[in-house]
Short mmCIF file of C-alpha atoms and ligand atoms in Angstrom, two decimals:
data_model
loop_
_atom_site.label_atom_id
_atom_site.label_comp_id
_atom_site.label_asym_id
_atom_site.label_seq_id
_atom_site.Cartn_x
_atom_site.Cartn_y
_atom_site.Cartn_z
CA MET M 26 92.14 17.45 -93.30
CA ALA M 27 93.20 18.34 -96.85
CA GLU M 28 95.67 16.40 -99.05
CA GLY M 29 99.37 16.15 -98.16
CA LEU M 30 101.35 15.82 -94.99
CA LEU M 31 101.01 18.53 -92.34
CA ILE M 32 104.09 19.42 -90.30
CA VAL M 33 103.38 21.15 -87.00
CA GLY M 34 106.44 22.31 -85.05
CA GLU M 35 106.87 22.73 -81.31
CA ASP M 36 106.38 26.51 -81.39
CA VAL M 37 103.17 26.22 -83.38
CA CYS M 38 101.82 23.58 -80.96
CA ALA M 39 102.44 25.94 -78.04
CA ASP M 40 100.75 28.72 -80.00
CA VAL M 41 97.58 26.90 -81.00
CA VAL M 42 96.88 24.31 -78.24
CA SER M 43 95.60 25.89 -75.04
CA SER M 44 95.27 24.16 -71.72
CA LYS M 45 91.46 24.16 -72.24
CA ASP M 46 91.90 22.50 -75.67
CA ALA M 47 94.05 19.80 -74.05
CA PHE M 48 91.53 19.34 -71.21
CA ASP M 49 88.64 18.84 -73.66
CA ALA M 50 90.62 16.45 -75.88
CA VAL M 51 91.88 14.33 -72.96
CA GLU M 52 88.49 14.24 -71.23
CA ALA M 53 86.85 13.10 -74.49
CA VAL M 54 89.39 10.35 -75.14
CA PHE M 55 89.22 9.01 -71.55
CA GLY M 56 85.45 8.80 -72.04
CA ALA M 57 85.92 6.99 -75.38
CA MET M 58 88.36 4.52 -73.76
CA ALA M 59 85.84 3.64 -71.04
CA ARG M 60 83.11 3.10 -73.66
CA GLY M 61 85.42 0.77 -75.62
CA ASP M 62 85.55 3.20 -78.57
CA ALA M 63 89.26 3.87 -78.19
CA TYR M 64 92.12 1.62 -77.20
CA ASN M 65 95.86 1.81 -76.67
CA PHE M 66 98.20 -0.67 -78.33
CA PRO M 67 100.96 -2.36 -76.30
CA VAL M 68 103.72 0.08 -75.34
CA ILE M 69 107.30 -0.51 -76.51
CA ARG M 70 110.09 1.00 -74.39
CA GLU M 71 113.70 -0.10 -74.74
CA ALA M 72 117.07 0.88 -73.36
CA ILE M 73 118.88 1.15 -76.72
CA GLY M 74 122.37 0.65 -75.31
CA TYR M 75 123.54 4.00 -76.70
CA ALA M 76 123.72 7.47 -75.11
CA ASP M 77 121.99 5.95 -72.05
CA ALA M 78 118.76 6.53 -73.96
CA LEU M 79 115.34 4.98 -73.47
CA TYR M 80 113.36 4.89 -76.70
CA GLY M 81 109.89 3.66 -77.50
CA PHE M 82 106.39 4.00 -78.97
CA LYS M 83 102.95 4.69 -77.58
CA SER M 84 100.13 4.18 -80.04
CA GLY M 85 96.41 3.59 -80.32
CA PHE M 86 93.18 4.17 -82.21
CA ASP M 87 90.21 6.30 -81.24
CA ARG M 88 87.31 5.19 -83.41
CA ALA M 89 85.08 7.94 -82.03
CA GLY M 90 87.59 10.74 -82.73
CA LYS M 91 88.96 8.97 -85.86
CA THR M 92 92.49 9.36 -84.56
CA LEU M 93 95.12 6.76 -85.40
CA GLY M 94 98.80 7.20 -84.72
CA VAL M 95 101.91 6.81 -82.66
CA LYS M 96 104.08 8.89 -80.37
CA SER M 97 107.71 7.97 -80.79
CA GLY M 98 110.46 9.16 -78.52
CA GLY M 99 112.03 8.73 -75.14
CA TYR M 100 114.60 9.97 -72.70
CA TRP M 101 118.14 11.14 -73.49
CA PRO M 102 119.83 12.04 -70.18
CA GLY M 103 122.78 13.76 -71.90
CA ASN M 104 120.57 16.31 -73.68
CA MET M 105 120.60 18.82 -70.83
CA ASP M 106 124.33 19.45 -71.43
CA LYS M 107 123.55 20.18 -75.09
CA GLY M 108 120.85 22.71 -74.17
CA LEU M 109 118.09 20.30 -75.23
CA THR M 110 115.14 18.76 -73.36
CA ASN M 111 115.91 15.28 -72.01
CA HIS M 112 112.48 13.97 -73.06
CA GLN M 113 112.09 14.04 -76.85
CA SER M 114 109.03 12.98 -78.78
CA THR M 115 107.26 13.29 -82.11
CA ILE M 116 103.67 12.31 -82.90
CA PHE M 117 102.66 10.74 -86.23
CA LEU M 118 98.97 10.79 -87.22
CA PHE M 119 97.62 8.50 -89.93
CA ASP M 120 94.37 8.63 -91.89
CA PRO M 121 92.33 5.72 -90.43
CA ASP M 122 90.55 5.26 -93.79
CA THR M 123 93.70 4.92 -95.93
CA GLY M 124 96.69 4.46 -93.62
CA MET M 125 98.38 7.49 -95.20
CA LEU M 126 100.55 9.68 -92.99
CA GLN M 127 98.52 12.85 -92.26
CA ALA M 128 100.57 14.84 -89.81
CA LEU M 129 103.95 15.06 -88.09
CA VAL M 130 103.55 16.95 -84.83
CA GLY M 131 106.19 17.99 -82.28
CA GLY M 132 105.46 16.09 -79.07
CA ASN M 133 107.42 17.83 -76.30
CA TYR M 134 105.04 20.69 -75.43
CA LEU M 135 102.06 18.43 -76.11
CA THR M 136 103.34 15.79 -73.65
CA ALA M 137 103.41 18.41 -70.91
CA VAL M 138 99.94 19.80 -71.65
CA ARG M 139 98.32 16.39 -72.10
CA THR M 140 99.82 15.20 -68.78
CA ALA M 141 98.62 18.36 -67.03
CA ALA M 142 95.21 17.93 -68.65
CA SER M 143 95.01 14.41 -67.24
CA SER M 144 95.40 15.46 -63.60
CA SER M 145 93.22 18.47 -64.31
CA VAL M 146 90.40 16.22 -65.63
CA SER M 147 90.73 14.14 -62.45
CA ILE M 148 90.47 17.28 -60.28
CA ALA M 149 87.44 18.50 -62.24
CA HIS M 150 85.62 15.20 -61.72
CA LEU M 151 86.85 14.03 -58.30
CA ALA M 152 88.08 16.88 -56.07
CA ARG M 153 85.76 18.49 -53.54
CA PRO M 154 84.14 21.59 -55.08
CA ASP M 155 85.26 23.68 -52.07
CA ALA M 156 88.98 22.73 -52.35
CA LYS M 157 91.11 25.75 -51.39
CA VAL M 158 94.68 24.49 -50.92
CA LEU M 159 96.69 22.82 -53.70
CA GLY M 160 99.66 20.68 -52.65
CA MET M 161 102.48 20.20 -55.16
CA VAL M 162 105.05 17.43 -54.74
CA GLY M 163 107.64 17.88 -57.49
CA ALA M 164 109.16 20.95 -59.07
CA GLY M 165 110.59 19.78 -62.39
CA HIS M 166 109.64 20.50 -66.01
CA GLN M 167 106.10 19.07 -65.77
CA SER M 168 105.23 20.68 -62.44
CA THR M 169 104.52 24.20 -63.73
CA PHE M 170 102.15 22.84 -66.39
CA GLN M 171 100.44 20.76 -63.69
CA LEU M 172 100.04 23.75 -61.41
CA ARG M 173 98.62 26.02 -64.14
CA ALA M 174 96.08 23.42 -65.31
CA ALA M 175 94.97 22.53 -61.76
CA ALA M 176 94.43 26.20 -60.93
CA GLU M 177 91.78 26.34 -63.66
CA GLN M 178 89.63 23.70 -61.95
CA ARG M 179 88.97 25.03 -58.44
CA ASN M 180 89.08 28.37 -56.61
CA PHE M 181 92.41 27.65 -54.96
CA GLU M 182 93.74 30.32 -52.61
CA LYS M 183 97.11 28.84 -51.79
CA VAL M 184 99.77 26.41 -53.01
CA VAL M 185 101.83 24.40 -50.53
CA ALA M 186 104.81 22.63 -52.08
CA TRP M 187 107.54 20.20 -51.24
CA ASN M 188 110.29 18.82 -53.44
CA PRO M 189 113.12 16.41 -52.64
CA HIS M 190 115.40 19.03 -54.22
CA PRO M 191 114.24 22.27 -52.53
CA GLU M 192 116.45 24.45 -54.74
CA MET M 193 113.98 23.75 -57.58
CA LEU M 194 110.98 25.27 -55.75
CA PRO M 195 111.42 28.99 -56.61
CA ARG M 196 110.34 28.39 -60.23
CA LEU M 197 107.08 26.84 -58.98
CA ALA M 198 106.62 29.71 -56.51
CA GLU M 199 106.94 32.17 -59.38
CA VAL M 200 104.20 30.41 -61.36
CA ALA M 201 101.89 30.27 -58.30
CA GLU M 202 102.43 33.94 -57.58
CA GLY M 203 101.82 34.77 -61.25
CA LEU M 204 98.44 33.06 -60.87
CA GLY M 205 97.68 35.19 -57.80
CA LEU M 206 98.08 32.27 -55.38
CA ASP M 207 99.94 32.39 -52.06
CA PHE M 208 102.89 29.98 -51.98
CA ASP M 209 104.45 28.18 -49.02
CA ALA M 210 107.35 25.72 -49.10
CA VAL M 211 106.46 23.12 -46.44
CA SER M 212 107.45 19.67 -45.18
CA PRO M 213 105.64 16.69 -46.73
CA GLU M 214 103.77 16.14 -43.41
CA GLU M 215 102.56 19.77 -43.43
CA LEU M 216 101.60 19.44 -47.08
CA GLY M 217 99.39 16.43 -46.29
CA ALA M 218 97.76 18.23 -43.36
CA GLU M 219 96.94 21.36 -45.38
CA ALA M 220 96.21 20.33 -48.95
CA ASP M 221 92.72 19.58 -50.29
CA VAL M 222 94.16 18.49 -53.65
CA ILE M 223 97.66 17.04 -54.10
CA ILE M 224 99.58 16.49 -57.34
CA THR M 225 102.70 14.32 -57.25
CA ILE M 226 104.97 14.71 -60.29
CA THR M 227 108.45 13.42 -59.45
CA SER M 228 110.83 10.71 -60.65
CA ALA M 229 110.78 9.01 -57.24
CA PHE M 230 111.41 5.30 -56.67
CA GLU M 231 110.15 5.29 -53.07
CA PRO M 232 107.12 6.65 -51.21
CA LEU M 233 107.21 10.41 -50.61
CA LEU M 234 103.78 10.75 -48.94
CA MET M 235 102.53 8.46 -46.17
CA LYS M 236 98.90 7.53 -45.58
CA ASP M 237 98.71 9.01 -42.08
CA TRP M 238 99.75 12.47 -43.35
CA ILE M 239 96.76 12.81 -45.69
CA LYS M 240 93.52 14.31 -44.41
CA PRO M 241 90.04 12.93 -45.21
CA GLY M 242 88.44 14.38 -48.33
CA THR M 243 91.73 14.93 -50.18
CA HIS M 244 92.02 14.27 -53.90
CA ILE M 245 95.47 13.05 -55.01
CA ALA M 246 96.59 13.02 -58.64
CA CYS M 247 99.64 10.79 -58.77
CA MET M 248 101.35 11.64 -62.06
CA GLY M 249 105.05 10.81 -61.76
CA THR M 250 104.88 7.01 -61.68
CA ASP M 251 104.88 5.82 -65.28
CA THR M 252 107.45 3.00 -65.22
CA LYS M 253 107.94 -0.27 -63.39
CA GLY M 254 109.71 0.41 -60.09
CA LYS M 255 108.80 4.10 -59.77
CA GLN M 256 106.77 5.04 -56.69
CA GLU M 257 105.52 8.24 -55.04
CA LEU M 258 102.95 7.09 -52.47
CA ASP M 259 102.65 4.79 -49.47
CA PRO M 260 100.80 1.71 -50.82
CA ALA M 261 98.55 1.90 -47.72
CA LEU M 262 97.27 5.20 -49.09
CA LEU M 263 95.92 3.42 -52.18
CA ALA M 264 94.17 0.91 -49.90
CA ALA M 265 92.57 3.79 -47.95
CA ALA M 266 91.50 5.69 -51.09
CA THR M 267 89.04 5.16 -53.91
CA VAL M 268 91.38 4.61 -56.86
CA PHE M 269 90.77 5.85 -60.40
CA THR M 270 93.10 5.71 -63.40
CA ASP M 271 93.43 6.52 -67.07
CA GLU M 272 93.99 2.84 -68.02
CA ILE M 273 93.77 -0.09 -65.63
CA ALA M 274 96.32 -2.25 -67.53
CA GLN M 275 98.98 0.46 -67.09
CA SER M 276 97.93 1.38 -63.54
CA VAL M 277 98.60 -2.15 -62.24
CA SER M 278 101.83 -2.69 -64.22
CA ILE M 279 103.67 0.65 -64.52
CA GLY M 280 101.48 3.06 -62.53
CA GLU M 281 101.33 3.86 -58.83
CA ALA M 282 98.95 0.95 -58.18
CA GLN M 283 101.68 -1.59 -59.12
CA HIS M 284 102.97 -1.54 -55.51
CA ALA M 285 99.62 -1.85 -53.71
CA ILE M 286 98.68 -4.66 -56.12
CA ALA M 287 101.99 -6.47 -55.54
CA ALA M 288 101.51 -6.15 -51.77
CA GLY M 289 97.98 -7.57 -52.03
CA LEU M 290 96.50 -4.37 -50.53
CA ILE M 291 94.16 -3.73 -53.45
CA ALA M 292 92.91 -5.77 -56.42
CA GLU M 293 92.60 -4.75 -60.06
CA ALA M 294 88.81 -4.74 -59.58
CA ASP M 295 89.16 -1.94 -57.00
CA ILE M 296 90.40 0.48 -59.70
CA THR M 297 87.95 2.46 -61.84
CA PRO M 298 88.75 4.09 -65.20
CA ILE M 299 88.14 7.83 -64.90
CA GLY M 300 86.27 7.60 -68.19
CA ALA M 301 83.47 5.85 -66.30
CA VAL M 302 83.05 8.97 -64.13
CA ILE M 303 83.23 11.20 -67.23
CA ASN M 304 80.56 9.05 -68.94
CA GLY M 305 78.35 9.05 -65.82
CA THR M 306 78.48 5.28 -65.32
CA HIS M 307 80.38 5.67 -62.01
CA PRO M 308 79.34 8.28 -59.42
CA GLY M 309 82.93 9.41 -58.71
CA ARG M 310 83.41 10.97 -55.25
CA ARG M 311 80.74 9.75 -52.85
CA ASP M 312 81.17 12.17 -49.94
CA ALA M 313 83.33 14.94 -48.51
CA GLN M 314 85.36 12.54 -46.34
CA GLU M 315 86.43 10.13 -49.07
CA ILE M 316 90.04 10.19 -50.28
CA THR M 317 90.03 9.95 -54.07
CA LEU M 318 93.22 9.04 -55.93
CA PHE M 319 93.92 9.28 -59.65
CA ASP M 320 96.76 7.11 -60.95
CA GLY M 321 97.72 9.01 -64.13
CA THR M 322 100.02 6.72 -66.04
CA GLY M 323 99.98 8.50 -69.41
CA VAL M 324 98.52 6.76 -72.47
CA GLY M 325 99.28 7.14 -76.17
CA LEU M 326 95.68 8.13 -76.94
CA GLN M 327 96.17 11.33 -74.92
CA ASP M 328 99.08 12.25 -77.20
CA LEU M 329 97.12 11.48 -80.33
CA ALA M 330 94.11 13.47 -79.08
CA VAL M 331 96.11 16.66 -78.46
CA ALA M 332 98.18 16.18 -81.64
CA SER M 333 94.96 15.97 -83.64
CA VAL M 334 93.81 19.28 -82.11
CA ALA M 335 97.23 20.81 -82.90
CA ALA M 336 97.08 19.68 -86.53
CA GLN M 337 93.52 20.97 -87.02
CA LYS M 338 94.11 24.32 -85.34
CA ALA M 339 97.49 24.87 -87.00
CA GLU M 340 95.95 24.17 -90.41
CA GLN M 341 93.02 26.53 -89.74
CA ALA M 342 95.41 29.26 -88.62
CA GLY M 343 97.66 28.73 -91.68
CA LYS M 344 100.55 27.90 -89.34
CA ALA M 345 101.29 24.34 -90.48
CA THR M 346 103.78 23.47 -93.19
CA ARG M 347 102.52 21.14 -95.91
CA ALA M 348 104.70 18.58 -97.67
CA ALA M 349 104.34 15.65 -100.04
CA LEU M 350 106.04 12.37 -99.19
P1 LIG J 202 112.19 16.56 -64.24
O1 LIG J 202 113.43 15.78 -64.42
O2 LIG J 202 112.09 17.91 -64.84
O3 LIG J 202 111.87 16.71 -62.66
C1 LIG J 202 112.01 15.59 -61.82
C2 LIG J 202 111.30 15.81 -60.51
O4 LIG J 202 111.46 14.64 -59.69
C3 LIG J 202 111.87 16.95 -59.68
O5 LIG J 202 110.86 17.43 -58.82
C4 LIG J 202 112.98 16.26 -58.88
O6 LIG J 202 113.30 16.96 -57.70
C5 LIG J 202 112.31 14.94 -58.56
N1 LIG J 202 113.24 13.82 -58.41
C6 LIG J 202 114.29 13.51 -59.21
N2 LIG J 202 114.88 12.37 -58.77
C7 LIG J 202 114.17 11.97 -57.68
C8 LIG J 202 114.29 10.89 -56.79
N3 LIG J 202 115.23 9.95 -56.94
N4 LIG J 202 113.40 10.79 -55.78
C9 LIG J 202 112.42 11.71 -55.63
N5 LIG J 202 112.25 12.76 -56.46
C10 LIG J 202 113.13 12.89 -57.47
O7 LIG J 202 111.01 15.61 -64.74
P2 LIG J 202 109.57 16.01 -65.28
O8 LIG J 202 109.64 16.14 -66.76
O9 LIG J 202 109.01 17.11 -64.46
O10 LIG J 202 108.77 14.65 -64.99
C11 LIG J 202 108.48 14.25 -63.66
C12 LIG J 202 107.99 12.83 -63.66
O11 LIG J 202 106.76 12.74 -64.38
C13 LIG J 202 108.94 11.84 -64.33
O12 LIG J 202 109.01 10.69 -63.52
C14 LIG J 202 108.27 11.53 -65.65
O13 LIG J 202 108.60 10.25 -66.14
C15 LIG J 202 106.82 11.61 -65.25
N6 LIG J 202 105.89 11.85 -66.35
C16 LIG J 202 104.69 11.24 -66.29
C17 LIG J 202 103.76 11.44 -67.30
C18 LIG J 202 102.41 10.80 -67.22
O14 LIG J 202 101.65 10.87 -68.19
N7 LIG J 202 102.04 10.21 -66.11
C19 LIG J 202 104.08 12.26 -68.39
C20 LIG J 202 105.31 12.91 -68.41
C21 LIG J 202 106.22 12.69 -67.38
#
């Protein structure tokens, strides 16, 4: 990148970073993490005692992609009433050779596409090639991004969906229909019986899907659990599945695996980084009957990877603002 600080706003990010760009960036950084070329620094997340906000930092360094930086932001529950998104974030990229600030990139759109890219990478590498029915659990802000990205990975014919708040489902139905997919609102038991691939993306604190509802051969991308105490799945389901994750340290502490680990149903050694599958050092799915499960906890390196793409593409397209500090 040339001299000076690049500023890349939310609208420009949405303009220049496609779902395919995010997929490629996230797949590459998961591979780099599993090779030991990229690592995440400890996450800071604090209740600041003001505006009920949670604020923190996710940061890391990718030596292979030469990406160093931090995503700063959090959750402001009162924002909705002000017409703003509750989740707010900004990504800062630094030159790894000099430590100088290179780019300031809006992080809200990028958080959604990098999270969707994560489950999408897991579907590409772990779902059965003949998967036809996509099950969606969750119908909030992230869910439409998840649905769109998943639809790019397999020849799905139908979406079955369930949400604890059913009034939120029509928005998801609209996206499915826009993609030419049939859409059925179903019970969670029916969802488990029909779906070949399931994405969970809720803010749940208790299991929404039970092991006995899931059919053999299903791939589950569990994306909502990113904090201690959150939970979307029956821990017995993790014991029955082959478990993959973006980062093992987060999976066992703040991811879905925290509960199965605490109950002694699985051990840390039972969890495989998805980067190992990407790099070809783990075979991934072994047969058509195996249940594969991806515990997508969300790591800072994903944010930095997509922000780096945003900065490069915005600069090439002449859409970034340049400033001197
Ligand atoms: P949102 O607020 O727009 O939607 C919340 C969803 O969870 C809705 O489907 C809602 O019906 C459901 N829900 C709310 N309270 C619930 C409860 N008590 N029990 C069960 N379901 C409940 O949120 P969003 O932006 O779509 O994010 C969804 C989840 O994904 C959040 O938990 C968020 O923290 C998480 N997330 C994870 C990553 C990651 O990288 N893994 C990234 C971004 C967001």
